[in-house]
Amino acid sequence: MHNRHKATIGRRRLLRTGMIGIVAAAASALESGIVAADTETNDVKRKARFQPNSAEVQDFYRVNRYPKR
């Protein structure tokens, strides 16, 4: 009889290998990703980030006005 070795990977082995890879990637990402604390105060976060008299803002309001009746 012919006993040929199959070069296929079973579903369970493929799933196990994939899960090990995902866990290893997640562990390395968590280990190296040190999160810095938020350095902005609430006042800085809430301040306006545009200049109301700039040309871009004036053009926006000029173009997007409601028509007069």
Coordinates of C-alpha atoms in Angstrom, one line a residue:
M1 CA 0.0 0.0 0.0
H2 CA 1.0 3.6 -0.5
N3 CA 1.7 5.5 2.7
R4 CA 2.2 9.0 1.5
H5 CA 2.8 11.7 4.0
K6 CA 0.3 14.5 3.7
A7 CA 1.7 18.0 3.7
T8 CA -1.5 19.5 4.9
I9 CA -2.2 21.3 8.2
G10 CA -5.2 20.3 10.2
R11 CA -7.8 22.9 11.1
R12 CA -7.1 22.7 14.9
R13 CA -3.3 23.1 14.4
L14 CA -3.9 26.1 12.1
L15 CA -6.3 27.7 14.6
R16 CA -3.8 27.0 17.5
T17 CA -0.9 28.6 15.6
G18 CA -3.0 31.6 14.7
M19 CA -4.2 32.1 18.2
I20 CA -0.6 31.9 19.6
G21 CA 0.4 34.5 17.0
I22 CA -2.4 36.8 18.0
V23 CA -1.7 36.5 21.7
A24 CA 2.0 37.1 21.1
A25 CA 1.4 40.2 19.1
A26 CA -1.0 41.6 21.6
A27 CA 1.4 40.9 24.5
S28 CA 4.3 42.6 22.7
A29 CA 2.1 45.6 21.9
L30 CA 0.9 46.0 25.5
E31 CA 4.5 45.7 26.8
S32 CA 6.0 48.3 24.5
G33 CA 3.1 50.7 24.4
I34 CA 3.6 52.9 27.4
V35 CA 0.9 55.5 27.5
A36 CA 1.9 59.0 28.6
A37 CA -0.4 61.0 30.8
D38 CA -2.6 63.7 29.3
T39 CA -0.6 67.0 29.7
E40 CA -3.3 69.4 28.6
T41 CA -5.5 71.1 31.2
N42 CA -9.2 71.3 30.7
D43 CA -8.9 75.0 29.9
V44 CA -6.5 74.3 27.1
K45 CA -8.7 71.6 25.7
R46 CA -11.8 73.8 25.6
K47 CA -10.2 76.9 24.1
A48 CA -11.1 77.9 20.6
R49 CA -8.7 76.6 18.0
F50 CA -9.7 78.9 15.2
Q51 CA -9.5 82.7 14.7
P52 CA -13.0 84.0 14.2
N53 CA -11.8 86.9 12.1
S54 CA -9.6 84.8 9.8
A55 CA -10.2 84.8 6.0
E56 CA -11.3 81.2 6.0
V57 CA -13.9 81.6 8.6
Q58 CA -15.3 84.8 7.0
D59 CA -15.5 83.0 3.6
F60 CA -17.3 80.1 5.2
Y61 CA -20.0 82.3 6.7
R62 CA -20.2 84.4 3.6
V63 CA -20.7 81.4 1.3
N64 CA -23.0 79.5 3.7
R65 CA -25.5 82.2 4.6
Y66 CA -29.2 81.6 4.3
P67 CA -30.8 83.4 1.4
K68 CA -32.7 86.5 2.3
R69 CA -36.4 86.5 1.6

